[in-house]
PDB file of C-alpha atoms and ligand atoms in Angstrom:
ATOM      1  CA  UNK A   1     -13.808 -17.235  16.388  1.00  0.00           C
ATOM      2  CA  UNK A   2     -13.677 -21.045  16.731  1.00  0.00           C
ATOM      3  CA  UNK A   3     -10.361 -21.484  14.040  1.00  0.00           C
ATOM      4  CA  UNK A   4      -8.448 -18.850  15.712  1.00  0.00           C
ATOM      5  CA  UNK A   5      -5.474 -19.136  18.265  1.00  0.00           C
ATOM      6  CA  UNK A   6      -4.838 -18.751  21.862  1.00  0.00           C
ATOM      7  CA  UNK A   7      -2.491 -15.655  21.388  1.00  0.00           C
ATOM      8  CA  UNK A   8      -5.509 -15.234  18.142  1.00  0.00           C
ATOM      9  CA  UNK A   9      -7.717 -14.435  20.908  1.00  0.00           C
ATOM     10  CA  UNK A  10      -6.098 -13.445  23.433  1.00  0.00           C
ATOM     11  CA  UNK A  11      -4.889 -10.061  21.000  1.00  0.00           C
ATOM     12  CA  UNK A  12      -9.070  -9.958  20.177  1.00  0.00           C
ATOM     13  CA  UNK A  13     -10.208 -10.016  24.175  1.00  0.00           C
ATOM     14  CA  UNK A  14      -7.033  -6.791  24.218  1.00  0.00           C
ATOM     15  CA  UNK A  15      -8.761  -5.578  21.041  1.00  0.00           C
ATOM     16  CA  UNK A  16     -12.599  -5.367  22.619  1.00  0.00           C
ATOM     17  CA  UNK A  17     -11.318  -3.609  25.563  1.00  0.00           C
ATOM     18  CA  UNK A  18      -9.309  -1.426  24.674  1.00  0.00           C
ATOM     19  CA  UNK A  19     -11.549   0.505  21.935  1.00  0.00           C
ATOM     20  CA  UNK A  20      -8.449  -0.721  19.448  1.00  0.00           C
ATOM     21  CA  UNK A  21      -9.912  -1.258  15.977  1.00  0.00           C
ATOM     22  CA  UNK A  22      -6.475  -3.540  13.995  1.00  0.00           C
ATOM     23  CA  UNK A  23      -6.083  -2.430  10.939  1.00  0.00           C
ATOM     24  CA  UNK A  24      -3.435  -4.992   8.439  1.00  0.00           C
ATOM     25  CA  UNK A  25      -2.127  -5.240   4.952  1.00  0.00           C
ATOM     26  CA  UNK A  26      -2.789  -7.603   2.127  1.00  0.00           C
ATOM     27  CA  UNK A  27       0.505  -8.795   2.477  1.00  0.00           C
ATOM     28  CA  UNK A  28       0.442  -8.617   6.019  1.00  0.00           C
ATOM     29  CA  UNK A  29       1.024 -13.004   7.402  1.00  0.00           C
ATOM     30  CA  UNK A  30      -1.685 -14.798   7.232  1.00  0.00           C
ATOM     31  CA  UNK A  31      -2.179 -15.501  11.344  1.00  0.00           C
ATOM     32  CA  UNK A  32      -2.720 -11.234  11.948  1.00  0.00           C
ATOM     33  CA  UNK A  33      -5.095 -10.926   8.581  1.00  0.00           C
ATOM     34  CA  UNK A  34      -6.973 -13.308  11.133  1.00  0.00           C
ATOM     35  CA  UNK A  35      -7.412 -11.313  13.410  1.00  0.00           C
ATOM     36  CA  UNK A  36      -7.164  -8.052  11.245  1.00  0.00           C
ATOM     37  CA  UNK A  37     -11.189  -6.100  11.626  1.00  0.00           C
ATOM     38  CA  UNK A  38     -10.568  -3.947   8.438  1.00  0.00           C
ATOM     39  CA  UNK A  39      -7.897  -6.283   5.882  1.00  0.00           C
ATOM     40  CA  UNK A  40      -7.372  -3.547   2.302  1.00  0.00           C
ATOM     41  CA  UNK A  41      -4.842  -1.759   0.513  1.00  0.00           C
ATOM     42  CA  UNK A  42      -3.262   1.506   1.066  1.00  0.00           C
ATOM     43  CA  UNK A  43      -6.614   3.418  -0.226  1.00  0.00           C
ATOM     44  CA  UNK A  44      -8.690   1.564   1.443  1.00  0.00           C
ATOM     45  CA  UNK A  45      -6.873   1.420   4.574  1.00  0.00           C
ATOM     46  CA  UNK A  46      -6.491   4.917   4.361  1.00  0.00           C
ATOM     47  CA  UNK A  47      -9.885   5.913   4.176  1.00  0.00           C
ATOM     48  CA  UNK A  48     -11.077   3.507   7.016  1.00  0.00           C
ATOM     49  CA  UNK A  49      -8.378   5.622   9.508  1.00  0.00           C
ATOM     50  CA  UNK A  50     -10.463   9.182   9.156  1.00  0.00           C
ATOM     51  CA  UNK A  51     -13.610   7.420  10.270  1.00  0.00           C
ATOM     52  CA  UNK A  52     -13.392   4.715  12.966  1.00  0.00           C
ATOM     53  CA  UNK A  53     -15.316   4.823  15.954  1.00  0.00           C
ATOM     54  CA  UNK A  54     -12.083   3.182  17.617  1.00  0.00           C
ATOM     55  CA  UNK A  55     -10.145   5.453  19.531  1.00  0.00           C
ATOM     56  CA  UNK A  56      -7.854   3.482  18.668  1.00  0.00           C
ATOM     57  CA  UNK A  57      -5.649   2.824  15.375  1.00  0.00           C
ATOM     58  CA  UNK A  58      -3.614  -0.713  15.748  1.00  0.00           C
ATOM     59  CA  UNK A  59      -2.256  -0.696  11.889  1.00  0.00           C
ATOM     60  CA  UNK A  60      -0.717  -4.247  10.607  1.00  0.00           C
ATOM     61  CA  UNK A  61       1.552  -2.640   7.751  1.00  0.00           C
ATOM     62  CA  UNK A  62       4.203  -1.477   7.826  1.00  0.00           C
ATOM     63  CA  UNK A  63       5.970   2.830   8.989  1.00  0.00           C
ATOM     64  CA  UNK A  64       4.257   4.829   6.337  1.00  0.00           C
ATOM     65  CA  UNK A  65       1.060   3.989   6.297  1.00  0.00           C
ATOM     66  CA  UNK A  66       0.346   3.513  10.234  1.00  0.00           C
ATOM     67  CA  UNK A  67       1.984   8.149   9.920  1.00  0.00           C
ATOM     68  CA  UNK A  68      -1.317   8.106   7.124  1.00  0.00           C
ATOM     69  CA  UNK A  69      -3.502   6.465   9.408  1.00  0.00           C
ATOM     70  CA  UNK A  70      -2.100   9.133  12.592  1.00  0.00           C
ATOM     71  CA  UNK A  71      -1.393  12.621  10.011  1.00  0.00           C
ATOM     72  CA  UNK A  72      -5.787  11.307   8.713  1.00  0.00           C
ATOM     73  CA  UNK A  73      -7.201  10.636  12.764  1.00  0.00           C
ATOM     74  CA  UNK A  74      -4.199  12.480  15.177  1.00  0.00           C
ATOM     75  CA  UNK A  75      -6.919  12.628  18.101  1.00  0.00           C
ATOM     76  CA  UNK A  76      -6.698   8.823  18.184  1.00  0.00           C
ATOM     77  CA  UNK A  77      -4.089   6.577  19.244  1.00  0.00           C
ATOM     78  CA  UNK A  78      -1.106   4.662  16.528  1.00  0.00           C
ATOM     79  CA  UNK A  79       0.231   1.387  17.393  1.00  0.00           C
ATOM     80  CA  UNK A  80       2.798   0.221  15.108  1.00  0.00           C
ATOM     81  CA  UNK A  81       3.636  -2.621  16.625  1.00  0.00           C
ATOM     82  CA  UNK A  82       7.373  -3.169  15.050  1.00  0.00           C
ATOM     83  CA  UNK A  83       8.597   0.497  14.036  1.00  0.00           C
ATOM     84  CA  UNK A  84      11.104  -1.009  12.228  1.00  0.00           C
ATOM     85  CA  UNK A  85       8.582  -2.543   9.550  1.00  0.00           C
ATOM     86  CA  UNK A  86       9.636   0.211   6.608  1.00  0.00           C
ATOM     87  CA  UNK A  87       8.980   0.280   3.004  1.00  0.00           C
ATOM     88  CA  UNK A  88      12.312   1.197   1.758  1.00  0.00           C
ATOM     89  CA  UNK A  89      11.086   2.748  -1.454  1.00  0.00           C
ATOM     90  CA  UNK A  90       9.446   5.769   1.383  1.00  0.00           C
ATOM     91  CA  UNK A  91      13.247   6.959   2.802  1.00  0.00           C
ATOM     92  CA  UNK A  92      14.130   7.668  -1.433  1.00  0.00           C
ATOM     93  CA  UNK A  93      13.653  11.042  -0.720  1.00  0.00           C
ATOM     94  CA  UNK A  94      16.310  13.616  -0.121  1.00  0.00           C
ATOM     95  CA  UNK A  95      14.731  17.229   0.764  1.00  0.00           C
ATOM     96  CA  UNK A  96      17.013  19.119  -0.515  1.00  0.00           C
ATOM     97  CA  UNK A  97      16.745  17.637  -4.307  1.00  0.00           C
ATOM     98  CA  UNK A  98      13.256  17.404  -4.119  1.00  0.00           C
ATOM     99  CA  UNK A  99      13.805  21.054  -3.838  1.00  0.00           C
ATOM    100  CA  UNK A 100      16.240  22.117  -6.586  1.00  0.00           C
ATOM    101  CA  UNK A 101      13.791  19.052  -8.979  1.00  0.00           C
ATOM    102  CA  UNK A 102      11.246  21.514  -7.916  1.00  0.00           C
ATOM    103  CA  UNK A 103      12.803  24.419  -9.291  1.00  0.00           C
ATOM    104  CA  UNK A 104      13.957  23.121 -12.201  1.00  0.00           C
ATOM    105  CA  UNK A 105       9.731  22.517 -13.225  1.00  0.00           C
ATOM    106  CA  UNK A 106       8.335  26.039 -11.889  1.00  0.00           C
ATOM    107  CA  UNK A 107       4.478  25.382 -11.352  1.00  0.00           C
ATOM    108  CA  UNK A 108       4.802  21.164 -11.620  1.00  0.00           C
ATOM    109  CA  UNK A 109       2.934  20.182  -8.537  1.00  0.00           C
ATOM    110  CA  UNK A 110       4.277  17.400  -6.545  1.00  0.00           C
ATOM    111  CA  UNK A 111       2.220  14.483  -7.091  1.00  0.00           C
ATOM    112  CA  UNK A 112       3.467  12.172  -3.467  1.00  0.00           C
ATOM    113  CA  UNK A 113       3.265   8.630  -4.246  1.00  0.00           C
ATOM    114  CA  UNK A 114       1.850   7.746  -0.032  1.00  0.00           C
ATOM    115  CA  UNK A 115       4.842   5.593   0.325  1.00  0.00           C
ATOM    116  CA  UNK A 116       6.749   8.570   1.252  1.00  0.00           C
ATOM    117  CA  UNK A 117       7.385   9.176   4.685  1.00  0.00           C
ATOM    118  CA  UNK A 118       5.070  11.871   7.142  1.00  0.00           C
ATOM    119  CA  UNK A 119       8.065  15.066   6.418  1.00  0.00           C
ATOM    120  CA  UNK A 120       7.958  14.454   2.355  1.00  0.00           C
ATOM    121  CA  UNK A 121       4.246  14.734   2.415  1.00  0.00           C
ATOM    122  CA  UNK A 122       5.200  17.445   4.280  1.00  0.00           C
ATOM    123  CA  UNK A 123       6.333  19.426   1.032  1.00  0.00           C
ATOM    124  CA  UNK A 124       3.419  17.315  -1.925  1.00  0.00           C
ATOM    125  CA  UNK A 125       0.090  18.601  -3.882  1.00  0.00           C
ATOM    126  CA  UNK A 126      -1.032  16.288  -3.194  1.00  0.00           C
ATOM    127  CA  UNK A 127      -1.157  12.069  -2.543  1.00  0.00           C
ATOM    128  CA  UNK A 128      -1.855   9.631  -4.281  1.00  0.00           C
ATOM    129  CA  UNK A 129      -2.149   5.675  -3.994  1.00  0.00           C
ATOM    130  CA  UNK A 130      -1.139   2.558  -7.107  1.00  0.00           C
ATOM    131  CA  UNK A 131      -4.999   2.235  -6.132  1.00  0.00           C
ATOM    132  CA  UNK A 132      -6.562   6.010  -7.485  1.00  0.00           C
ATOM    133  CA  UNK A 133      -2.389   7.894  -8.951  1.00  0.00           C
ATOM    134  CA  UNK A 134      -3.671   7.953 -12.679  1.00  0.00           C
ATOM    135  CA  UNK A 135      -7.258   9.508 -11.343  1.00  0.00           C
ATOM    136  CA  UNK A 136      -5.380  12.200  -8.626  1.00  0.00           C
ATOM    137  CA  UNK A 137      -2.899  12.824 -11.970  1.00  0.00           C
ATOM    138  CA  UNK A 138      -5.400  13.352 -14.308  1.00  0.00           C
ATOM    139  CA  UNK A 139      -7.435  15.532 -12.516  1.00  0.00           C
ATOM    140  CA  UNK A 140      -4.556  18.290 -11.537  1.00  0.00           C
ATOM    141  CA  UNK A 141      -4.516  21.330 -14.033  1.00  0.00           C
ATOM    142  CA  UNK A 142      -1.451  21.222 -14.174  1.00  0.00           C
ATOM    143  CA  UNK A 143      -0.188  19.729 -17.633  1.00  0.00           C
ATOM    144  CA  UNK A 144       3.398  18.604 -15.702  1.00  0.00           C
ATOM    145  CA  UNK A 145       3.915  17.191 -12.587  1.00  0.00           C
ATOM    146  CA  UNK A 146       6.369  16.203 -10.273  1.00  0.00           C
ATOM    147  CA  UNK A 147       6.176  12.795  -9.650  1.00  0.00           C
ATOM    148  CA  UNK A 148       7.936  10.365  -6.628  1.00  0.00           C
ATOM    149  CA  UNK A 149       8.622   8.006  -5.265  1.00  0.00           C
ATOM    150  CA  UNK A 150       8.372   5.033  -7.624  1.00  0.00           C
ATOM    151  CA  UNK A 151       9.853   6.023 -11.468  1.00  0.00           C
ATOM    152  CA  UNK A 152       7.541   2.489 -11.958  1.00  0.00           C
ATOM    153  CA  UNK A 153       4.426   2.964 -10.613  1.00  0.00           C
ATOM    154  CA  UNK A 154       5.261   7.147 -12.376  1.00  0.00           C
ATOM    155  CA  UNK A 155       6.621   5.393 -15.908  1.00  0.00           C
ATOM    156  CA  UNK A 156       2.796   3.623 -15.970  1.00  0.00           C
ATOM    157  CA  UNK A 157       0.480   6.967 -14.773  1.00  0.00           C
ATOM    158  CA  UNK A 158       2.571   9.020 -18.131  1.00  0.00           C
ATOM    159  CA  UNK A 159       1.157   5.730 -20.495  1.00  0.00           C
ATOM    160  CA  UNK A 160      -1.832   6.161 -18.828  1.00  0.00           C
ATOM    161  CA  UNK A 161      -2.113  10.277 -19.117  1.00  0.00           C
ATOM    162  CA  UNK A 162       0.131  10.607 -22.356  1.00  0.00           C
ATOM    163  CA  UNK A 163      -1.683  14.607 -22.270  1.00  0.00           C
ATOM    164  CA  UNK A 164       0.476  15.589 -19.665  1.00  0.00           C
ATOM    165  CA  UNK A 165       4.441  15.520 -18.474  1.00  0.00           C
ATOM    166  CA  UNK A 166       5.905  13.509 -16.186  1.00  0.00           C
ATOM    167  CA  UNK A 167       8.839  14.215 -13.634  1.00  0.00           C
ATOM    168  CA  UNK A 168       9.937  10.730 -12.510  1.00  0.00           C
ATOM    169  CA  UNK A 169      12.398  10.146  -9.303  1.00  0.00           C
ATOM    170  CA  UNK A 170      14.330   7.467  -8.742  1.00  0.00           C
ATOM    171  CA  UNK A 171      12.562   5.463  -6.387  1.00  0.00           C
ATOM    172  CA  UNK A 172      11.584   1.833  -6.592  1.00  0.00           C
ATOM    173  CA  UNK A 173      10.675  -1.362  -5.459  1.00  0.00           C
ATOM    174  CA  UNK A 174      12.722  -4.360  -4.451  1.00  0.00           C
ATOM    175  CA  UNK A 175       9.940  -6.639  -4.725  1.00  0.00           C
ATOM    176  CA  UNK A 176       8.172  -5.348  -7.041  1.00  0.00           C
ATOM    177  CA  UNK A 177      10.770  -4.453  -9.435  1.00  0.00           C
ATOM    178  CA  UNK A 178      12.409  -8.072  -9.116  1.00  0.00           C
ATOM    179  CA  UNK A 179       9.547  -9.766 -10.881  1.00  0.00           C
ATOM    180  CA  UNK A 180      10.733 -10.433 -14.631  1.00  0.00           C
ATOM    181  CA  UNK A 181       9.485 -10.375 -18.244  1.00  0.00           C
ATOM    182  CA  UNK A 182      11.812 -14.316 -17.716  1.00  0.00           C
ATOM    183  CA  UNK A 183       9.084 -14.843 -14.524  1.00  0.00           C
ATOM    184  CA  UNK A 184       6.191 -14.144 -16.234  1.00  0.00           C
ATOM    185  CA  UNK A 185       6.393 -15.901 -19.669  1.00  0.00           C
ATOM    186  CA  UNK A 186       7.321 -19.005 -16.989  1.00  0.00           C
ATOM    187  CA  UNK A 187       3.802 -18.669 -15.435  1.00  0.00           C
ATOM    188  CA  UNK A 188       2.165 -17.412 -18.816  1.00  0.00           C
ATOM    189  CA  UNK A 189       3.324 -21.099 -20.224  1.00  0.00           C
ATOM    190  CA  UNK A 190       3.836 -23.819 -16.748  1.00  0.00           C
ATOM    191  CA  UNK A 191      -0.752 -21.414 -17.128  1.00  0.00           C
ATOM    192  CA  UNK A 192      -1.815 -20.142 -20.113  1.00  0.00           C
ATOM    193  CA  UNK A 193      -5.540 -20.680 -18.805  1.00  0.00           C
ATOM    194  CA  UNK A 194      -4.692 -17.653 -16.227  1.00  0.00           C
ATOM    195  CA  UNK A 195      -4.667 -13.861 -16.611  1.00  0.00           C
ATOM    196  CA  UNK A 196      -1.881 -12.260 -15.334  1.00  0.00           C
ATOM    197  CA  UNK A 197      -2.631  -9.091 -12.822  1.00  0.00           C
ATOM    198  CA  UNK A 198       0.519  -7.318 -11.178  1.00  0.00           C
ATOM    199  CA  UNK A 199       0.582  -4.252  -9.875  1.00  0.00           C
ATOM    200  CA  UNK A 200       1.877  -0.230 -11.652  1.00  0.00           C
ATOM    201  CA  UNK A 201       5.213  -0.577  -9.140  1.00  0.00           C
ATOM    202  CA  UNK A 202       5.864  -4.214 -11.156  1.00  0.00           C
ATOM    203  CA  UNK A 203       8.676  -2.697 -14.296  1.00  0.00           C
ATOM    204  CA  UNK A 204       6.968  -1.180 -18.142  1.00  0.00           C
ATOM    205  CA  UNK A 205       8.526  -4.552 -18.958  1.00  0.00           C
ATOM    206  CA  UNK A 206       6.146  -6.366 -16.705  1.00  0.00           C
ATOM    207  CA  UNK A 207       3.635  -4.650 -16.498  1.00  0.00           C
ATOM    208  CA  UNK A 208       2.821  -4.508 -20.946  1.00  0.00           C
ATOM    209  CA  UNK A 209       2.537  -8.183 -20.446  1.00  0.00           C
ATOM    210  CA  UNK A 210      -0.238  -7.651 -17.846  1.00  0.00           C
ATOM    211  CA  UNK A 211      -3.989  -8.100 -18.836  1.00  0.00           C
ATOM    212  CA  UNK A 212      -4.411  -6.269 -15.547  1.00  0.00           C
ATOM    213  CA  UNK A 213      -3.228  -3.772 -13.868  1.00  0.00           C
ATOM    214  CA  UNK A 214      -4.176  -3.118 -10.328  1.00  0.00           C
ATOM    215  CA  UNK A 215      -3.728  -2.391  -6.671  1.00  0.00           C
ATOM    216  CA  UNK A 216      -3.770  -5.352  -4.327  1.00  0.00           C
ATOM    217  CA  UNK A 217      -7.513  -4.233  -3.752  1.00  0.00           C
ATOM    218  CA  UNK A 218      -8.335  -4.332  -8.252  1.00  0.00           C
ATOM    219  CA  UNK A 219      -6.562  -7.367  -8.003  1.00  0.00           C
ATOM    220  CA  UNK A 220      -9.576  -8.212  -5.729  1.00  0.00           C
ATOM    221  CA  UNK A 221     -12.115  -7.034  -7.570  1.00  0.00           C
ATOM    222  CA  UNK A 222     -10.913  -7.536 -11.042  1.00  0.00           C
ATOM    223  CA  UNK A 223     -11.127 -11.631  -9.857  1.00  0.00           C
ATOM    224  CA  UNK A 224     -14.441 -11.586  -8.677  1.00  0.00           C
ATOM    225  CA  UNK A 225     -14.978  -9.823 -12.303  1.00  0.00           C
ATOM    226  CA  UNK A 226     -13.102 -11.922 -14.436  1.00  0.00           C
ATOM    227  CA  UNK A 227     -14.378 -14.922 -16.564  1.00  0.00           C
ATOM    228  CA  UNK A 228     -11.077 -16.064 -16.160  1.00  0.00           C
ATOM    229  CA  UNK A 229     -10.829 -18.673 -13.844  1.00  0.00           C
ATOM    230  CA  UNK A 230      -7.192 -18.949 -12.345  1.00  0.00           C
ATOM    231  CA  UNK A 231      -4.719 -16.316 -12.354  1.00  0.00           C
ATOM    232  CA  UNK A 232      -1.111 -14.844 -12.217  1.00  0.00           C
ATOM    233  CA  UNK A 233      -0.633 -12.455  -9.008  1.00  0.00           C
ATOM    234  CA  UNK A 234       1.380 -10.554  -9.911  1.00  0.00           C
ATOM    235  CA  UNK A 235       2.475  -8.555  -6.262  1.00  0.00           C
ATOM    236  CA  UNK A 236       3.627  -9.642  -3.179  1.00  0.00           C
ATOM    237  CA  UNK A 237       3.136 -13.316  -3.168  1.00  0.00           C
ATOM    238  CA  UNK A 238       1.247 -12.962   0.806  1.00  0.00           C
ATOM    239  CA  UNK A 239      -2.157 -10.667  -0.878  1.00  0.00           C
ATOM    240  CA  UNK A 240      -2.726 -14.673  -1.881  1.00  0.00           C
ATOM    241  CA  UNK A 241      -4.063 -15.479   0.604  1.00  0.00           C
ATOM    242  CA  UNK A 242      -6.501 -12.614   0.786  1.00  0.00           C
ATOM    243  CA  UNK A 243      -7.575 -13.647  -3.157  1.00  0.00           C
ATOM    244  CA  UNK A 244      -8.061 -17.231  -2.474  1.00  0.00           C
ATOM    245  CA  UNK A 245     -10.668 -16.149   1.239  1.00  0.00           C
ATOM    246  CA  UNK A 246     -12.088 -14.667  -0.620  1.00  0.00           C
ATOM    247  CA  UNK A 247     -12.583 -15.862  -3.271  1.00  0.00           C
ATOM    248  CA  UNK A 248     -12.108 -19.985  -2.687  1.00  0.00           C
ATOM    249  CA  UNK A 249     -13.724 -20.628  -6.364  1.00  0.00           C
ATOM    250  CA  UNK A 250     -11.283 -19.977  -8.380  1.00  0.00           C
ATOM    251  CA  UNK A 251      -7.112 -20.877  -8.687  1.00  0.00           C
ATOM    252  CA  UNK A 252      -4.041 -17.962  -6.939  1.00  0.00           C
ATOM    253  CA  UNK A 253      -1.146 -18.250  -8.563  1.00  0.00           C
ATOM    254  CA  UNK A 254       2.649 -15.976  -6.792  1.00  0.00           C
ATOM    255  CA  UNK A 255       5.384 -15.544  -7.581  1.00  0.00           C
ATOM    256  CA  UNK A 256       7.657 -17.383  -5.060  1.00  0.00           C
ATOM    257  CA  UNK A 257      10.459 -14.450  -4.575  1.00  0.00           C
ATOM    258  CA  UNK A 258       8.636 -11.552  -4.418  1.00  0.00           C
ATOM    259  CA  UNK A 259       7.884 -11.783  -1.080  1.00  0.00           C
ATOM    260  CA  UNK A 260       8.548  -7.891   1.366  1.00  0.00           C
ATOM    261  CA  UNK A 261      11.078  -8.449   4.396  1.00  0.00           C
ATOM    262  CA  UNK A 262       9.426  -5.948   6.249  1.00  0.00           C
ATOM    263  CA  UNK A 263       6.045  -6.286   6.020  1.00  0.00           C
ATOM    264  CA  UNK A 264       7.032  -9.903   7.692  1.00  0.00           C
ATOM    265  CA  UNK A 265       8.487  -7.954  10.631  1.00  0.00           C
ATOM    266  CA  UNK A 266       4.954  -7.890  12.568  1.00  0.00           C
ATOM    267  CA  UNK A 267       4.137 -11.110  14.513  1.00  0.00           C
ATOM    268  CA  UNK A 268       0.827 -12.163  16.918  1.00  0.00           C
ATOM    269  CA  UNK A 269       2.988 -12.576  19.453  1.00  0.00           C
ATOM    270  CA  UNK A 270       4.592  -8.801  18.447  1.00  0.00           C
ATOM    271  CA  UNK A 271       0.878  -7.117  18.132  1.00  0.00           C
ATOM    272  CA  UNK A 272      -0.148  -8.864  21.558  1.00  0.00           C
ATOM    273  CA  UNK A 273       2.463  -6.751  23.059  1.00  0.00           C
ATOM    274  CA  UNK A 274       2.064  -4.098  21.418  1.00  0.00           C
ATOM    275  CA  UNK A 275      -1.735  -4.485  22.777  1.00  0.00           C
ATOM    276  CA  UNK A 276      -0.822  -4.769  26.757  1.00  0.00           C
ATOM    277  CA  UNK A 277       1.382  -2.123  26.088  1.00  0.00           C
ATOM    278  CA  UNK A 278      -0.058   0.051  24.677  1.00  0.00           C
ATOM    279  CA  UNK A 279       2.377   1.558  22.484  1.00  0.00           C
ATOM    280  CA  UNK A 280       4.714   1.886  20.219  1.00  0.00           C
ATOM    281  CA  UNK A 281       2.326   4.757  19.356  1.00  0.00           C
ATOM    282  CA  UNK A 282       3.240   7.387  16.044  1.00  0.00           C
ATOM    283  CA  UNK A 283       3.964  10.196  17.966  1.00  0.00           C
ATOM    284  CA  UNK A 284       4.860  13.101  14.291  1.00  0.00           C
ATOM    285  CA  UNK A 285       5.674  16.600  14.555  1.00  0.00           C
ATOM    286  CA  UNK A 286       1.938  19.306  14.509  1.00  0.00           C
ATOM    287  CA  UNK A 287       3.094  20.758  12.193  1.00  0.00           C
ATOM    288  CA  UNK A 288       4.189  18.254   9.249  1.00  0.00           C
ATOM    289  CA  UNK A 289       0.364  16.790  10.937  1.00  0.00           C
ATOM    290  CA  UNK A 290      -1.231  20.032   9.808  1.00  0.00           C
ATOM    291  CA  UNK A 291       0.951  19.916   6.174  1.00  0.00           C
ATOM    292  CA  UNK A 292       0.343  15.878   5.925  1.00  0.00           C
ATOM    293  CA  UNK A 293      -3.471  16.649   6.374  1.00  0.00           C
ATOM    294  CA  UNK A 294      -3.812  18.621   2.612  1.00  0.00           C
ATOM    295  CA  UNK A 295      -2.533  16.800   0.368  1.00  0.00           C
ATOM    296  CA  UNK A 296      -3.767  13.536   2.005  1.00  0.00           C
ATOM    297  CA  UNK A 297      -7.943  14.786   2.037  1.00  0.00           C
ATOM    298  CA  UNK A 298      -6.802  16.785  -1.418  1.00  0.00           C
ATOM    299  CA  UNK A 299      -7.232  12.953  -2.702  1.00  0.00           C
ATOM    300  CA  UNK A 300      -9.873  11.773  -0.350  1.00  0.00           C
ATOM    301  CA  UNK A 301     -12.056  13.724  -1.487  1.00  0.00           C
ATOM    302  CA  UNK A 302     -11.606  12.850  -5.366  1.00  0.00           C
ATOM    303  CA  UNK A 303     -14.640  10.703  -6.255  1.00  0.00           C
TER     304      UNK A 303
HETATM  305  P1  13P B   1      -1.588  -1.474  -2.651  1.00  0.00           P
HETATM  306  O1  13P B   1      -1.784   0.550  -2.206  1.00  0.00           O
HETATM  307  O2  13P B   1      -2.176  -1.756  -3.634  1.00  0.00           O
HETATM  308  O3  13P B   1      -1.895  -1.734  -0.580  1.00  0.00           O
HETATM  309  O4  13P B   1      -0.299  -1.203  -2.176  1.00  0.00           O
HETATM  310  C1  13P B   1       0.979  -0.839  -0.784  1.00  0.00           C
HETATM  311  C2  13P B   1       2.130  -1.264  -1.477  1.00  0.00           C
HETATM  312  O5  13P B   1       3.030  -1.080  -0.334  1.00  0.00           O
HETATM  313  C3  13P B   1       1.911  -2.172  -2.826  1.00  0.00           C
HETATM  314  O6  13P B   1       3.677  -3.161  -3.148  1.00  0.00           O
HETATM  315 FE1  SF4 B   2       7.338  -0.887   0.349  1.00  0.00          FE
HETATM  316 FE2  SF4 B   2       8.050  -3.032  -1.975  1.00  0.00          FE
HETATM  317 FE3  SF4 B   2       6.979  -3.300   0.541  1.00  0.00          FE
HETATM  318 FE4  SF4 B   2       5.729  -2.472  -0.621  1.00  0.00          FE
HETATM  319  S1  SF4 B   2       5.742  -4.519  -1.061  1.00  0.00           S
HETATM  320  S2  SF4 B   2       5.843  -2.365   1.222  1.00  0.00           S
HETATM  321  S3  SF4 B   2       6.790  -0.720  -1.596  1.00  0.00           S
HETATM  322  S4  SF4 B   2       9.315  -2.403  -0.301  1.00  0.00           S
END
């Protein structure tokens, strides 16, 4: 607590007084990670949203993450300090187009990456995160699936589950898609002893160069258990803050162009203001909540 600034201390006091748990994604700025109760990847945060004892959740992440928390815990107040903090990929699904794709592949279930809007998840058979996408697809009895919206994560899943046909959508994350093979080669030359960890939202060319393909939480587990002492972090660069905090005896090299501007829209001032006002809150249509629960809960029930 001593290393916290006055604003951070005020945020913690208000959170206690108002029975608020603060959840933050691994890409949030360090000052936000430092005041959060839980920092994690999409899967950890979704699981946490289901069983928190506090009656209010303040979500420091992008829109789809806060929406998923609301859908999973509809009776709780979910505060999203900056509603304009949106994941562009989550908005890349046109529902009329999706309907046509379903008609083209009758019987193929729709696997929706959590990086989708609540309206899109309402059309999904099951959700997945980057941590469990392969497991989710393997768990399905059907041999053809429609994977939305990330074509790179979908291609990675296809490479791991060749026995099924994965129909891809043309969505992408600009942050990960822009990580190039040249950048990875250059980093490998500079740090020859380092293991390369990449997020499965990267392109297949980059994935094929990696020692480990992991969600952000998976990277923490991998780096902790690996014999290597140095790592190249092939994801949003802020993730190195948590890696360095949790594994201080190892070295993490970031890709300095990998920045998600939407994750940076939440700052201490906006969190403080939202706690003072207990707003802005995430509001979802009850019908959308009803339709989001089955695909999200089906994913969470997979062991
Ligand atoms: P993780 O679930 O791996 O944290 O990824 C979320 C995300 O938005 C990646 O860009
Ligand atoms: Fe979306 Fe990419 Fe930002 Fe993750 S890093 S929130 S996928 S834009």
